[in-house]
CSV table of C-alpha atoms and ligand atoms in Angstrom, one decimal:
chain,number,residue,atom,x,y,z
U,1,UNK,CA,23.2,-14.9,4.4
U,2,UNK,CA,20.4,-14.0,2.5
U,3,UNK,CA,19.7,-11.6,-0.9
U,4,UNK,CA,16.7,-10.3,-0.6
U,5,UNK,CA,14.6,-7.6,-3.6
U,6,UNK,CA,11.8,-5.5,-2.9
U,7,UNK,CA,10.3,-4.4,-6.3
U,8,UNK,CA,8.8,-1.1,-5.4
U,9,UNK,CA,11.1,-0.3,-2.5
U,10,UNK,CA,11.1,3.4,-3.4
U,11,UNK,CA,7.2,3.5,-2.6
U,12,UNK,CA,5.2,4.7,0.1
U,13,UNK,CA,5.2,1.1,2.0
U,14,UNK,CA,8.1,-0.3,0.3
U,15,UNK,CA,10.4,2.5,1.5
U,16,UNK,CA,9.4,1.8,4.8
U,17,UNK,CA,9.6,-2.6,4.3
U,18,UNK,CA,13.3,-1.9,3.5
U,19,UNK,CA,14.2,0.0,6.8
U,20,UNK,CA,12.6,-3.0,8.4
U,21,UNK,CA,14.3,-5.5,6.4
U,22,UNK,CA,17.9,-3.8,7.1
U,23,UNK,CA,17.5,-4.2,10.1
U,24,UNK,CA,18.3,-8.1,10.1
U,25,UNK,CA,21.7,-9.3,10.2
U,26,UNK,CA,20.8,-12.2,7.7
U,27,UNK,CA,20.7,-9.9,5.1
U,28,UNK,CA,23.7,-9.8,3.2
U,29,UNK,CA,22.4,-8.0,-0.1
U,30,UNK,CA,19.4,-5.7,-0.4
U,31,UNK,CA,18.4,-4.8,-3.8
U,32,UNK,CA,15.4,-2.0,-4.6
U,33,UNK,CA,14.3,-2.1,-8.1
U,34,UNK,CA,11.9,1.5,-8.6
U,35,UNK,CA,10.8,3.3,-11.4
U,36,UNK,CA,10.4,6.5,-9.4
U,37,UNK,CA,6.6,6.5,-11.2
U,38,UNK,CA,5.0,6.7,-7.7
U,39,UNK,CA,7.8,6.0,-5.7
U,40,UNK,CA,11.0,8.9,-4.9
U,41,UNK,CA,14.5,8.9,-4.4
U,42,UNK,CA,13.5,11.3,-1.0
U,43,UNK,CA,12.0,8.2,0.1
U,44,UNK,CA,15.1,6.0,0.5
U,45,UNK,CA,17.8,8.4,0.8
U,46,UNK,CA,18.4,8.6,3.9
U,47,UNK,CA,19.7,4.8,3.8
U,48,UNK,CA,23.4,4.4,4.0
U,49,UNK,CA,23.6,0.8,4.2
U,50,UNK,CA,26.4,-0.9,2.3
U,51,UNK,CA,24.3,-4.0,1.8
U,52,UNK,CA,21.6,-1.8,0.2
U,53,UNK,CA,21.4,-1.3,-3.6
U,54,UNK,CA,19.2,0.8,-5.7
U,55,UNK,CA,18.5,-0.3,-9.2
U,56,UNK,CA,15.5,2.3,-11.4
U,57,UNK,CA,14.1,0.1,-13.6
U,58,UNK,CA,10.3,-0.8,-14.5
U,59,UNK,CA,9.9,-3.7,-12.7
U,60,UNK,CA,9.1,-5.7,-15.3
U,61,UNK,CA,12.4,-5.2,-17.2
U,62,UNK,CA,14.5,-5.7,-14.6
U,63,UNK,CA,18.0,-6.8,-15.5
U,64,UNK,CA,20.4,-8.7,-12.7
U,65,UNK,CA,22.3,-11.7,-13.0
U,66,UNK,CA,21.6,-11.9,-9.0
U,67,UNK,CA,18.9,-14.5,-8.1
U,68,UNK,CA,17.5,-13.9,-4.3
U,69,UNK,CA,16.3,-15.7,-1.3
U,70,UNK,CA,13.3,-13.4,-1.1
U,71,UNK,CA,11.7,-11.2,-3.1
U,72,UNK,CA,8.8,-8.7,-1.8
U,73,UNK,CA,6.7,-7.3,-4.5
U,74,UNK,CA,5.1,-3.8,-3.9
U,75,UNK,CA,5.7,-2.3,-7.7
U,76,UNK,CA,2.3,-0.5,-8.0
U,77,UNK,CA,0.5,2.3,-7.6
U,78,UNK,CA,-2.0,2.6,-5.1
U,79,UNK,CA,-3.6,5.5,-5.5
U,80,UNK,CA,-7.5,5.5,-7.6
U,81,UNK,CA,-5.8,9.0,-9.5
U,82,UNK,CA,-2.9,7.4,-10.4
U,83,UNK,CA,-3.7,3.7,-11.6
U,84,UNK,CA,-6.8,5.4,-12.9
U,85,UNK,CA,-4.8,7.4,-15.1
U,86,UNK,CA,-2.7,4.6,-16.5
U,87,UNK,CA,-4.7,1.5,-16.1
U,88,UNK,CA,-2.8,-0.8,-18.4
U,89,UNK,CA,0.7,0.4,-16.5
U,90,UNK,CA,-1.1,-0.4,-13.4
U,91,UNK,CA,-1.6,-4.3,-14.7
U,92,UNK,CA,2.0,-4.4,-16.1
U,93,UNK,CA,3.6,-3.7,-12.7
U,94,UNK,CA,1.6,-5.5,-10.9
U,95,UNK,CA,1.2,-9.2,-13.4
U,96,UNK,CA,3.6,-8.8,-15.8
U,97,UNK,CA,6.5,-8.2,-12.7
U,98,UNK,CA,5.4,-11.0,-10.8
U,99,UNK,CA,6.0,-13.0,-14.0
U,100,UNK,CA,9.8,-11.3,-14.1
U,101,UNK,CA,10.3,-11.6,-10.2
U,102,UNK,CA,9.3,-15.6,-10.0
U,103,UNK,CA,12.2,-16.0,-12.5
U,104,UNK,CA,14.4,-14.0,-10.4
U,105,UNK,CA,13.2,-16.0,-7.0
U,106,UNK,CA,16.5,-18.8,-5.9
U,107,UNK,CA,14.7,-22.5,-6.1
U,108,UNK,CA,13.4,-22.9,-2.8
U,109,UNK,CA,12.9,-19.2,-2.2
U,110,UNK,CA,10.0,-16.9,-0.4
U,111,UNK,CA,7.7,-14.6,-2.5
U,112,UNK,CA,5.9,-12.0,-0.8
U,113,UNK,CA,2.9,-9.8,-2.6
U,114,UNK,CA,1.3,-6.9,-0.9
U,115,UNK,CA,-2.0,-7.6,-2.5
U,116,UNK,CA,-5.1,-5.2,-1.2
U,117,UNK,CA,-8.6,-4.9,0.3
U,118,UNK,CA,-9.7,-3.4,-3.1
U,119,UNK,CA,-10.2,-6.8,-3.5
U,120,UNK,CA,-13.4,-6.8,-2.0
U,121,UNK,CA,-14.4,-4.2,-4.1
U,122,UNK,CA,-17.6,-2.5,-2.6
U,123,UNK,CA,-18.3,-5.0,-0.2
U,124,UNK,CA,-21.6,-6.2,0.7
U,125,UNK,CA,-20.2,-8.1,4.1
U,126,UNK,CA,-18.6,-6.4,7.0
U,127,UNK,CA,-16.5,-7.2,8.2
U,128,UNK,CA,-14.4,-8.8,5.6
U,129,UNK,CA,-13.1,-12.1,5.8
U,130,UNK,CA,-10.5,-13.6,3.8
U,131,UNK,CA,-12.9,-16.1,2.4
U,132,UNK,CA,-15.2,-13.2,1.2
U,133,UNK,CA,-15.6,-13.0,-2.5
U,134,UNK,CA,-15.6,-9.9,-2.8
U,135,UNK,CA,-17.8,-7.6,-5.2
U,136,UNK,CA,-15.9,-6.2,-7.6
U,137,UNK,CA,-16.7,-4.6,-11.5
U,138,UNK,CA,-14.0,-6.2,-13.8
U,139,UNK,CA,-15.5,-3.4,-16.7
U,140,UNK,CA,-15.4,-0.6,-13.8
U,141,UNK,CA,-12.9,2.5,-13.4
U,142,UNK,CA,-11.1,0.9,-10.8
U,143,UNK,CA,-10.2,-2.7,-12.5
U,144,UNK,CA,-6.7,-2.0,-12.9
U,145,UNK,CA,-5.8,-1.9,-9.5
U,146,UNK,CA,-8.3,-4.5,-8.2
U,147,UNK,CA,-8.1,-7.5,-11.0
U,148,UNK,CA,-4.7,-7.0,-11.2
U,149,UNK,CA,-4.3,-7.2,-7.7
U,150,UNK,CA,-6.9,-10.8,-8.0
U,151,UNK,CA,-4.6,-11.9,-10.9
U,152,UNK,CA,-1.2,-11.5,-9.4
U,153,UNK,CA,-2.9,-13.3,-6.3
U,154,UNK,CA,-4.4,-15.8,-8.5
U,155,UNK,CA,-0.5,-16.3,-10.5
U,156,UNK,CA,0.9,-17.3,-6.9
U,157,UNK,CA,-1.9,-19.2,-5.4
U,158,UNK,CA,-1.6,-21.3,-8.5
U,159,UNK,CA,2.2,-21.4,-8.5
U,160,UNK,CA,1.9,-22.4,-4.8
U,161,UNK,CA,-0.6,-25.4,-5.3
U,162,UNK,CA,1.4,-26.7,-8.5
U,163,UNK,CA,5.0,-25.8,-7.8
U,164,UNK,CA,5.1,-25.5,-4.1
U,165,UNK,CA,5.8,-21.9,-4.4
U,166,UNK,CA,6.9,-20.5,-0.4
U,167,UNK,CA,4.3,-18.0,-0.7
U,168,UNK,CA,3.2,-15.2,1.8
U,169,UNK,CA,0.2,-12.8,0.6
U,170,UNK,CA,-1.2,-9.3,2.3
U,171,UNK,CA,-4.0,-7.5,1.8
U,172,UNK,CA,-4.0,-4.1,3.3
U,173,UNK,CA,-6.4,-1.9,4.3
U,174,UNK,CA,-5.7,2.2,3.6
U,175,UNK,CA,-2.4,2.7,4.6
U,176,UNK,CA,-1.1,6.2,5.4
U,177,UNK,CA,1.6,8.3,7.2
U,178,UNK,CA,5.1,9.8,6.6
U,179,UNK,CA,6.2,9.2,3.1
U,180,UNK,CA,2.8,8.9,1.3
U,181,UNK,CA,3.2,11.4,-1.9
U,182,UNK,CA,1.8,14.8,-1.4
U,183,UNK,CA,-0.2,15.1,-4.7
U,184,UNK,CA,-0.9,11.3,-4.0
U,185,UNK,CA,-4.4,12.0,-4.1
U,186,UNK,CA,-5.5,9.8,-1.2
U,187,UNK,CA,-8.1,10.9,1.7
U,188,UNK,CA,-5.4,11.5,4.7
U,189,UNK,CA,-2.9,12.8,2.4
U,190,UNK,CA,-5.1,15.3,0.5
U,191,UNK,CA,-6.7,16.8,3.7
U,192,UNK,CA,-3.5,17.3,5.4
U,193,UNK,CA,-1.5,18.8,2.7
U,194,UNK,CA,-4.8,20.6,2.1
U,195,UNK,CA,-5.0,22.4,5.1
U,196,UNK,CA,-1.5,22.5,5.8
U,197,UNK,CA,-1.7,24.8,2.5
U,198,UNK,CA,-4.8,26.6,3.6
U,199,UNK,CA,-7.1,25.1,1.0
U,200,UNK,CA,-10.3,23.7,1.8
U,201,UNK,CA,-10.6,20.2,2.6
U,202,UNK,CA,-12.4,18.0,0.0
U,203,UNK,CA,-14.7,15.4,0.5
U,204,UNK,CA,-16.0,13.5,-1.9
U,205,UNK,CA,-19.3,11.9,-2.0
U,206,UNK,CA,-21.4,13.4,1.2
U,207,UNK,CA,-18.2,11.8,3.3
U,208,UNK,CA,-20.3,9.0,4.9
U,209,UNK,CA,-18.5,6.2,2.8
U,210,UNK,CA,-16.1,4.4,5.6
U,211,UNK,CA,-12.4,3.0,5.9
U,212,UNK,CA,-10.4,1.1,8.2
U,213,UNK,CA,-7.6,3.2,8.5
U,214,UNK,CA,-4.1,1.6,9.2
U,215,UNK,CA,-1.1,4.0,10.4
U,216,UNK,CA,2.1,2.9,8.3
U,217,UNK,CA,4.1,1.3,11.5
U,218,UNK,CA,1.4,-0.3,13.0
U,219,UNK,CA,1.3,-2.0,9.0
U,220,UNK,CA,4.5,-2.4,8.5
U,221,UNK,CA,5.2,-4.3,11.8
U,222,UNK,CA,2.2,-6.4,10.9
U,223,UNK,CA,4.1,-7.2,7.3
U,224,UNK,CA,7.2,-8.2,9.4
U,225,UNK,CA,6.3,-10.2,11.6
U,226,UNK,CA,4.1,-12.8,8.9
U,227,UNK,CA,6.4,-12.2,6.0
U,228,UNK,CA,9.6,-13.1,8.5
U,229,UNK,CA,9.4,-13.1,12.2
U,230,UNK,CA,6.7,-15.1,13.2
U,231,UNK,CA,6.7,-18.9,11.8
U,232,UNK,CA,3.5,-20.1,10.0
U,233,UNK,CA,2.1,-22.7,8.0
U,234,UNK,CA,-0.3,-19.9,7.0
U,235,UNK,CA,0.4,-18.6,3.1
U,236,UNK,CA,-2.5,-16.5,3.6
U,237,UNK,CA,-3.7,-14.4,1.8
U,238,UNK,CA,-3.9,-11.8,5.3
U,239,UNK,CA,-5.7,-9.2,5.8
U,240,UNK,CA,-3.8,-6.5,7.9
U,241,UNK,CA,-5.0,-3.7,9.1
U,242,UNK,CA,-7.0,-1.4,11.7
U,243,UNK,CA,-10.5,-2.4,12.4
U,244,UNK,CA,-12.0,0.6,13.6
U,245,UNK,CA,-13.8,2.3,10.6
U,246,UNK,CA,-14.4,5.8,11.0
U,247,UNK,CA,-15.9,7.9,8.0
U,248,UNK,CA,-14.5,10.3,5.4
U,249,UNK,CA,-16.0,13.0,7.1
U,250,UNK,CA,-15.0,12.3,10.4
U,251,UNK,CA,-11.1,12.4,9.7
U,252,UNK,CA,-11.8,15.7,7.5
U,253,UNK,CA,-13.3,17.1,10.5
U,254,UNK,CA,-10.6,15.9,12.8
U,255,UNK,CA,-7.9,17.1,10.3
U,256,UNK,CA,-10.2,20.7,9.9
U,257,UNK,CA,-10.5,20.8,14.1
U,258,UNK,CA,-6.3,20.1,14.6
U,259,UNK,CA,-5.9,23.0,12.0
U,260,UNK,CA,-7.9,25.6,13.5
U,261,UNK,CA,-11.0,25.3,11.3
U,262,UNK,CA,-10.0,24.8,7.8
U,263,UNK,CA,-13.2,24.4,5.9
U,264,UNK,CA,-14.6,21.4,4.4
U,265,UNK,CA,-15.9,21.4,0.7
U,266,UNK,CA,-18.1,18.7,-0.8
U,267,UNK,CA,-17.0,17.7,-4.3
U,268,UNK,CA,-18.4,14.3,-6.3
U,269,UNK,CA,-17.5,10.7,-6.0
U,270,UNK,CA,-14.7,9.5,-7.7
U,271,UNK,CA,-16.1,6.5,-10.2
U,272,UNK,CA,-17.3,3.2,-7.7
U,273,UNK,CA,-15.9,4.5,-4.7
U,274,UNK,CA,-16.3,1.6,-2.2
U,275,UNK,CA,-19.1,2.8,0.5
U,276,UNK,CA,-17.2,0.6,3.5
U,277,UNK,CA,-14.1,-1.4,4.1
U,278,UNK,CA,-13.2,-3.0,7.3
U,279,UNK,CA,-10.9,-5.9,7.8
U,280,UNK,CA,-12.1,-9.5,9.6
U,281,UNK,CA,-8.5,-9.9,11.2
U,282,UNK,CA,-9.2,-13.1,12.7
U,283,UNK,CA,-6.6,-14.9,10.9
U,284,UNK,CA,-4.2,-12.3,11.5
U,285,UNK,CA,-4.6,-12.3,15.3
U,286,UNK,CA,-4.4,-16.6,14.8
U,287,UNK,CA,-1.1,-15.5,12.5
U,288,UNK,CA,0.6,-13.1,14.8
U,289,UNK,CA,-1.4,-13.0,18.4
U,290,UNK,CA,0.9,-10.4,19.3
U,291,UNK,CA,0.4,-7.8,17.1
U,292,UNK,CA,-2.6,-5.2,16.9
U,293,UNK,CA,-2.8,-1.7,15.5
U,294,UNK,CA,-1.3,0.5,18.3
U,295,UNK,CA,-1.9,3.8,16.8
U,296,UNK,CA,-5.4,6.0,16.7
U,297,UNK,CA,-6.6,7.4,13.6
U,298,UNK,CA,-6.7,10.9,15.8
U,299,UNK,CA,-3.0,10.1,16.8
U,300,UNK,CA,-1.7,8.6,13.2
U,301,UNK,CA,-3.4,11.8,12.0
U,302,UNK,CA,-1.5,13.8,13.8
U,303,UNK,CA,1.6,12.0,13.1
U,304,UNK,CA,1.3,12.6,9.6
U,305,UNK,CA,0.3,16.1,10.1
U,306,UNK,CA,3.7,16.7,11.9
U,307,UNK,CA,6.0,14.7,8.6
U,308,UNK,CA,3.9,17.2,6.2
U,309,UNK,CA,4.7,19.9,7.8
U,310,UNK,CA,8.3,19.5,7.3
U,311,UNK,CA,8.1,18.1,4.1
U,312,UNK,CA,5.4,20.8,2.7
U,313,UNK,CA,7.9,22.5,0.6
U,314,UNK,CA,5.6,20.7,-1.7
U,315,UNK,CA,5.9,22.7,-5.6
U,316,UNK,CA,2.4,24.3,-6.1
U,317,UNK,CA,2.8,22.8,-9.2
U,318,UNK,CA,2.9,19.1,-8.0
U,319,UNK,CA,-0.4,20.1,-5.9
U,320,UNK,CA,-1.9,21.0,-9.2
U,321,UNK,CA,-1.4,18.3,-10.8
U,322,UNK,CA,-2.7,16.3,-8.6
U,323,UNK,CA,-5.9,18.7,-9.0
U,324,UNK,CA,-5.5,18.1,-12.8
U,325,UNK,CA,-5.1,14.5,-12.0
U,326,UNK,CA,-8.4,14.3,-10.1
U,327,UNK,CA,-10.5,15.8,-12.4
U,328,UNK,CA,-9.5,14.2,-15.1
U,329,UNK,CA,-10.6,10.7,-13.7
U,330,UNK,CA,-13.9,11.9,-11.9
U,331,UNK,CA,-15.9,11.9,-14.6
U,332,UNK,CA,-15.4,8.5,-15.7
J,401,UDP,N1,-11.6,10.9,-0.5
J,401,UDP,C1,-12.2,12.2,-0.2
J,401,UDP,N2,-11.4,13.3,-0.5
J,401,UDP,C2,-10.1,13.2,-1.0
J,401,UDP,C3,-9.6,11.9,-1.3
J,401,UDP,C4,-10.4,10.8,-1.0
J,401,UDP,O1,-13.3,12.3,0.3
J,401,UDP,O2,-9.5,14.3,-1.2
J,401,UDP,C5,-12.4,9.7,-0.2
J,401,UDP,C6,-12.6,8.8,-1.3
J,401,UDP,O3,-13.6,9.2,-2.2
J,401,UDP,C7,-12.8,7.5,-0.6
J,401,UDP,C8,-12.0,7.6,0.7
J,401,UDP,O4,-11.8,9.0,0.8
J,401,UDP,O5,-14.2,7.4,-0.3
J,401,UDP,C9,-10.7,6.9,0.6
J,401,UDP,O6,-10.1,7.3,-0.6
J,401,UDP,P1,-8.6,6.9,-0.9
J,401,UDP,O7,-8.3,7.4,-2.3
J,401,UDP,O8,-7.7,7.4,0.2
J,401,UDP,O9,-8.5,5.3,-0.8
J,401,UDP,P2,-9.5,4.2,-1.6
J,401,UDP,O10,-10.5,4.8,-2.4
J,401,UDP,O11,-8.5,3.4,-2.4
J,401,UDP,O12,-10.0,3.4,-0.4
């Protein structure tokens, strides 16, 4: 029986890792350790597991005398507003906890990262491979988040090739659905708590810019089956995600057209925003031939529309802040 952490397990895509995770019967102890900076209790509370254990902590201080099988780290935030905001908090989690989780990782033991496609930066080859470089500004607005992600995936590579670390790596490619923050600042998010609140939709940029959208279960069972189900030599790192890039603009309008017209307002880029992203999955469908993105964007849309709505007792305050947050970060 195994004892298993997920650093970040409060999160957006953690949250939704542990209901995966509890449901293995070689689990015997599943520890969360959150700081509740991005993540929320709502999140995880509905879990009544006895195996499962929440522990708020930053990451990087974490205190247990437990040492575990596996550890999955997803303590960051994800979202260009937030990390923006607190760049050098962003490289803490991210570094500085994979320093503090290896010690906490059983000799022997697995060590998953959810890295990200920011690590391509603005890229100038579509689609992208693994093996792509990337092109990204280690001076620019959005460094936190990316070299971080490149340093923590640099730490393990290196950990791997020197200590035989058992390592498994993800890159993700725009994630959304139930549980993402509503003042998380992110494109579906925003446009759905924006016209479930009949504000206009914002678009930054003139909306052509392009992402590979990936629907949180259709991600989620692509984590699952490399981190544990399927067996593989391959430590990765994977790209995972949906590889049909649609624009900005086109989900706005989808989102505006579902809620009966809401209107779209143009607003100004946020700092290097990446003009395309769209994953190469070729290793992943070598990885895990069984698995592709099941999910639309127009029915994952539509999805998360539904969850909002039952959630949007969102506090006008917490929209505002995001507002605040937004602002704040555009001109940079
Ligand atoms: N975006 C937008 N309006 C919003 C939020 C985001 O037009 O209210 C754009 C953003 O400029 C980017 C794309 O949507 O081009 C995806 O942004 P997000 O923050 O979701 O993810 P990331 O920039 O990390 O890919």
């Amino acid at each position: 029986m195994k004892k298993v952490l997920v650093a970040g397990g409060a999160g957006f895509l953690g949250s939704h890792l542990c209901d995966r995770l509890l449901n293995r019967t070689d689990i015997e102890k599943l520890v969360v350790v959150d700081n509740l900076w991005t993540g929320r209790e709502a999140n995880i509370s509905h879990i009544q597991d006895p195996r499962f254990h929440f522990v708020r902590s930053d990451v990087e201080e974490l205190q247990t005398s437990d040492r575990f099988d596996e550890v999955y780290h997803l303590a960051s935030p994800a979202s260009p507003p937030w990390y923006m905001k607190e760049p050098k908090r962003t490289i803490s989690a991210n570094l500085i906890g994979a320093f503090r989780l290896l010690d906490l990782l059983k000799k022997g033991g697995r060590f998953c990262f959810t890295s990200s496609s920011e690590v391509y930066g603005d890229p100038l080859v579509s689609p992208q491979p693994e093996s792509y470089k990337g092109q990204v500004d280690c001076t620019g607005p959005r460094s936190s988040y990316d070299e971080s992600k490149r340093c923590t995936e640099s730490l393990l590579f290196e950990m791997q090739r020197t200590q035989g670390l058992d390592l498994k790596i993800v890159r993700p490619f725009n994630v959304y659905g139930p549980r993402t923050r509503p003042d998380d600042g992110r494109a579906v998010s925003n446009f759905v708590a924006q016209a479930l609140t009949g504000r206009p939709i914002t678009v930054f940029g003139d909306g052509l810019q392009s992402r590979s959208w990936g629907y949180v279960d259709d991600i989620i069972d692509g984590f699952a089956r490399y981190f544990w189900i399927n067996e593989t030599d391959y430590r990765g790192p994977l790209n995972v995600g949906n590889d049909r890039e649609i624009s900005v603009l086109e989900v706005a309008q989808y989102v505006s057209r579902l809620m009966g017209g809401i209107p779209i307002v143009f607003e100004p880029s946020p700092p290097h925003d990446p003009t395309n992203r769209r994953p190469d999955l070729t290793n992943a469908n070598y990885v895990m031939p069984e698995w592709s993105c099941a999910i639309s964007y127009e029915e994952g849309v539509e999805k998360t529309l539904d969850w909002f709505r039952q959630e949007m007792k969102i506090p006008a305050a917490e929209l505002a802040q995001a507002d605040s947050r937004r602002l704040a970060t555009a001109g940079r």
